[in-house]
PDB file of C-alpha atoms in Angstrom:
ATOM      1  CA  UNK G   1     -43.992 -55.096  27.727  1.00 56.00           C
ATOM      2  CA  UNK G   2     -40.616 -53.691  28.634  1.00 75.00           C
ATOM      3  CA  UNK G   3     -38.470 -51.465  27.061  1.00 82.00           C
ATOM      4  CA  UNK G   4     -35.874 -53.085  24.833  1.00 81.00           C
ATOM      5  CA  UNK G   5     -32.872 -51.004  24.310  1.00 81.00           C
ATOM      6  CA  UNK G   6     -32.089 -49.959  20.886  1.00 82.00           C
ATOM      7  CA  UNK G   7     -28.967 -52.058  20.940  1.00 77.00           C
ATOM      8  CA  UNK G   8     -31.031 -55.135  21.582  1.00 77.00           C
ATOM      9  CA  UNK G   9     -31.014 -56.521  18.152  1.00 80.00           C
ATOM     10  CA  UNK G  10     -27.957 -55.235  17.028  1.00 74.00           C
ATOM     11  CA  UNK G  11     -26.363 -57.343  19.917  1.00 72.00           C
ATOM     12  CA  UNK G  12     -27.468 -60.258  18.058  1.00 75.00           C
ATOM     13  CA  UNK G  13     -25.960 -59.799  14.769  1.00 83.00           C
ATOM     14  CA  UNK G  14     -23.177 -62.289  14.258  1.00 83.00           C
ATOM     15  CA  UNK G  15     -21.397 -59.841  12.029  1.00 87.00           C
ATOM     16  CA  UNK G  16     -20.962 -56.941  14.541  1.00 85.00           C
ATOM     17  CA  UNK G  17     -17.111 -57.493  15.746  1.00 86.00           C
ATOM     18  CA  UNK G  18     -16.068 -57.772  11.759  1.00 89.00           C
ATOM     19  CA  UNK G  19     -18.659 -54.639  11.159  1.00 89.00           C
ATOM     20  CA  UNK G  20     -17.284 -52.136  14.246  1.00 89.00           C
ATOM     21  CA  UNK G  21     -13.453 -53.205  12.978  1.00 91.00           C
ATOM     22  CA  UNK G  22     -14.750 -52.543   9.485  1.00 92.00           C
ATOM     23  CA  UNK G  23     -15.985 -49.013  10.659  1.00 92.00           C
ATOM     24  CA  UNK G  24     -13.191 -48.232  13.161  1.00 95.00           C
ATOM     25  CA  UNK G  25     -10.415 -48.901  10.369  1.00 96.00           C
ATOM     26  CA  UNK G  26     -12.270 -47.107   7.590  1.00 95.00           C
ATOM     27  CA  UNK G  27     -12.124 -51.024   5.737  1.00 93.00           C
ATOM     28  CA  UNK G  28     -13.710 -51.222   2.551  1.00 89.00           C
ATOM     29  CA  UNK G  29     -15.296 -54.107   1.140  1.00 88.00           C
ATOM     30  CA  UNK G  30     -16.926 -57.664   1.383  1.00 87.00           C
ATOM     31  CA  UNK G  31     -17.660 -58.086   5.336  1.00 90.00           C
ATOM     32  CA  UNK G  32     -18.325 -61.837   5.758  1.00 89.00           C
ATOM     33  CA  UNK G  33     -19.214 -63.658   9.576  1.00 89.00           C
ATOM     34  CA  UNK G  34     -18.472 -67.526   8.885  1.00 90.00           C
ATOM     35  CA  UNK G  35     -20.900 -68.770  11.978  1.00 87.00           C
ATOM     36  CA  UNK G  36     -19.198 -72.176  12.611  1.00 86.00           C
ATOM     37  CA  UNK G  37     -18.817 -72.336  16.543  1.00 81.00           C
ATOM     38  CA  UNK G  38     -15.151 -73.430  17.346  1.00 81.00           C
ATOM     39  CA  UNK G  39     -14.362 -73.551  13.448  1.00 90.00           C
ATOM     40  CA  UNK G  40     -15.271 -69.882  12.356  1.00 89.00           C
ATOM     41  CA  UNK G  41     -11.571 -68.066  12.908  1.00 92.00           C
ATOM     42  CA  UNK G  42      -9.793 -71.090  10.496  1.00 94.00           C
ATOM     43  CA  UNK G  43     -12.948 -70.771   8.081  1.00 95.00           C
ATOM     44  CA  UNK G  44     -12.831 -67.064   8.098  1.00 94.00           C
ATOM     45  CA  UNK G  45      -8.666 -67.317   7.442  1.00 96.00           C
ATOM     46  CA  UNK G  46      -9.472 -69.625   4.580  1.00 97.00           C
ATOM     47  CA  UNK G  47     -12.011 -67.655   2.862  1.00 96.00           C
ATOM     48  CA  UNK G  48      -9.451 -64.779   3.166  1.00 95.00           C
ATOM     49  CA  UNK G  49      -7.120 -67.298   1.003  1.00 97.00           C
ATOM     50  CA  UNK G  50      -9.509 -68.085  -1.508  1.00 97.00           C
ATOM     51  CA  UNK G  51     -11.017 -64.326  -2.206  1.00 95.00           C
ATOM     52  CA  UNK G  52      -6.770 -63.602  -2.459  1.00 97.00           C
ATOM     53  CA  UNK G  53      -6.362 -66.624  -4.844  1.00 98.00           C
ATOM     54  CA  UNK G  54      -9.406 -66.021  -6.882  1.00 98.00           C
ATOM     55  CA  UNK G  55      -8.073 -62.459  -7.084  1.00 98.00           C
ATOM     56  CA  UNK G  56     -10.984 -60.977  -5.595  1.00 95.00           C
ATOM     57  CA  UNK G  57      -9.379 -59.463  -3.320  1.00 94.00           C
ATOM     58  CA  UNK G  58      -5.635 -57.926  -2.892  1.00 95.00           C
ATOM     59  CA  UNK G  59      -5.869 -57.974   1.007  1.00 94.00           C
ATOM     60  CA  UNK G  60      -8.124 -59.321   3.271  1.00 94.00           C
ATOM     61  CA  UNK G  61      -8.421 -58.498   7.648  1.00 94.00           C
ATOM     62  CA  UNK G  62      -9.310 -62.245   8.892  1.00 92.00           C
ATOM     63  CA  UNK G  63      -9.990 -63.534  12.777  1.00 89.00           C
ATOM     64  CA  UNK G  64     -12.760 -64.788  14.741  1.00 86.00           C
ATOM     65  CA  UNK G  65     -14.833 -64.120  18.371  1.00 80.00           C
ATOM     66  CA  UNK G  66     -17.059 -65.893  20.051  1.00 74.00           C
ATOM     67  CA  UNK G  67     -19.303 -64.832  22.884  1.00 70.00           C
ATOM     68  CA  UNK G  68     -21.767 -67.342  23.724  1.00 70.00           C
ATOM     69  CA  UNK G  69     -21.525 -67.034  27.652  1.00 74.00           C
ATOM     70  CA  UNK G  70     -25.123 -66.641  28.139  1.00 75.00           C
ATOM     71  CA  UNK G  71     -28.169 -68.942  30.240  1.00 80.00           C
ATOM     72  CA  UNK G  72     -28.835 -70.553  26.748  1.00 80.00           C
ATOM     73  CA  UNK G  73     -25.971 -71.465  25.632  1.00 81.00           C
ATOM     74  CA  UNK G  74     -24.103 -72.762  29.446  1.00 84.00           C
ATOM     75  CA  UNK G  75     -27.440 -74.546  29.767  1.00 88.00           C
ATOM     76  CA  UNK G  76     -27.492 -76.043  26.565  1.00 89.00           C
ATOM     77  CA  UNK G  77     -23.996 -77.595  27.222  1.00 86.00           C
ATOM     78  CA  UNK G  78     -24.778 -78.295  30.991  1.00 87.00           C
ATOM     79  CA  UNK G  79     -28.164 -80.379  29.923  1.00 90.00           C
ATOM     80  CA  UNK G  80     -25.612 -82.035  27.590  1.00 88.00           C
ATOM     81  CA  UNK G  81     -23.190 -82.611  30.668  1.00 84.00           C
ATOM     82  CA  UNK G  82     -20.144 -81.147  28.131  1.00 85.00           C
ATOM     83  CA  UNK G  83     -19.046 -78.927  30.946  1.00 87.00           C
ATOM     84  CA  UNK G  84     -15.866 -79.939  33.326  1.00 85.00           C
ATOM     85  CA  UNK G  85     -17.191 -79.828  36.820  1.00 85.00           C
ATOM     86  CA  UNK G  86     -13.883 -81.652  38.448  1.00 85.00           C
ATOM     87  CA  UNK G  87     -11.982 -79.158  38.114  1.00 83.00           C
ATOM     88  CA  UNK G  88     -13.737 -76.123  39.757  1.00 82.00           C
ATOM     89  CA  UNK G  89     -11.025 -75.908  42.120  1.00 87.00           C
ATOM     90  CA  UNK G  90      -8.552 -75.903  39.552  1.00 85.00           C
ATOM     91  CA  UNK G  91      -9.335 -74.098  36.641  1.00 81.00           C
ATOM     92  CA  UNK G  92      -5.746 -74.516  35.274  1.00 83.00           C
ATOM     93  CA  UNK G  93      -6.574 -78.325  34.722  1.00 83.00           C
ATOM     94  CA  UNK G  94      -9.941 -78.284  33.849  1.00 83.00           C
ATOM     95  CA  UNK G  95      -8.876 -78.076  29.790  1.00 82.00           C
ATOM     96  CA  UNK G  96      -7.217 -81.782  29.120  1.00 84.00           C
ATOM     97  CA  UNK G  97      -9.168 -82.839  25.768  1.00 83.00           C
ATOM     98  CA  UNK G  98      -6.720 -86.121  25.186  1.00 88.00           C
ATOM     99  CA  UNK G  99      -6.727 -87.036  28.672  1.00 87.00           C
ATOM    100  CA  UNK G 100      -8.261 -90.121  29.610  1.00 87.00           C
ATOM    101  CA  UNK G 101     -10.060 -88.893  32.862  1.00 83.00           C
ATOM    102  CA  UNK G 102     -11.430 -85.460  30.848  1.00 83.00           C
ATOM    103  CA  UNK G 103     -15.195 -84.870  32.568  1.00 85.00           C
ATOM    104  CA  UNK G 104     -15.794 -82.067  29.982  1.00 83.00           C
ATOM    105  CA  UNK G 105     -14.085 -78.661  28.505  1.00 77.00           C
ATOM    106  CA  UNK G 106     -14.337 -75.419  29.928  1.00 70.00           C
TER     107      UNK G 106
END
């Protein structure tokens, strides 16, 4: 078996951006890590609203991150043929999600 580096499972946790902000800023609190793909930065702004309208909370530190460039993931949406491969050439263009001829996002 190989040797795993100690940050191995760490890496995984989907709360580790909000957590190392948490610790950098000295933030005290309720840390929460929506996991909702594409949807997690509006859901995390919006359960900021509702902790500040519930009064649970006089301020809350809201945003989202996503890192899934990794063989899973790119495979996954390759197998699903959800990647633009037109526009290789042309980066720039390769994002048109209303546009009749789309082949994909980036």
């Amino acid at each position: 078996v190989r040797r795993l580096s100690p940050f191995t499972v760490p890496s995984f946790l989907v709360n580790m951006a909000a957590g190392h902000i948490s610790i950098r800023y000295g933030f005290k609190g309720a840390l929460g890590a929506p996991v909702t793909a594409c949807a997690a930065g509006i859901q995390a702004i919006g359960d900021a609203a509702r902790l500040i309208r519930a009064d649970d909370a006089d301020v809350a530190v809201c945003g989202g991150t996503e890192a899934c460039m990794n063989v899973v993931s790119l495979g996954g949406f390759a197998a699903a043929r959800s990647l633009s491969t037109s526009y290789n050439h042309r980066p720039d263009q390769a994002s048109r999600p209303f546009d009749m001829s789309r082949d994909g996002f980036v």
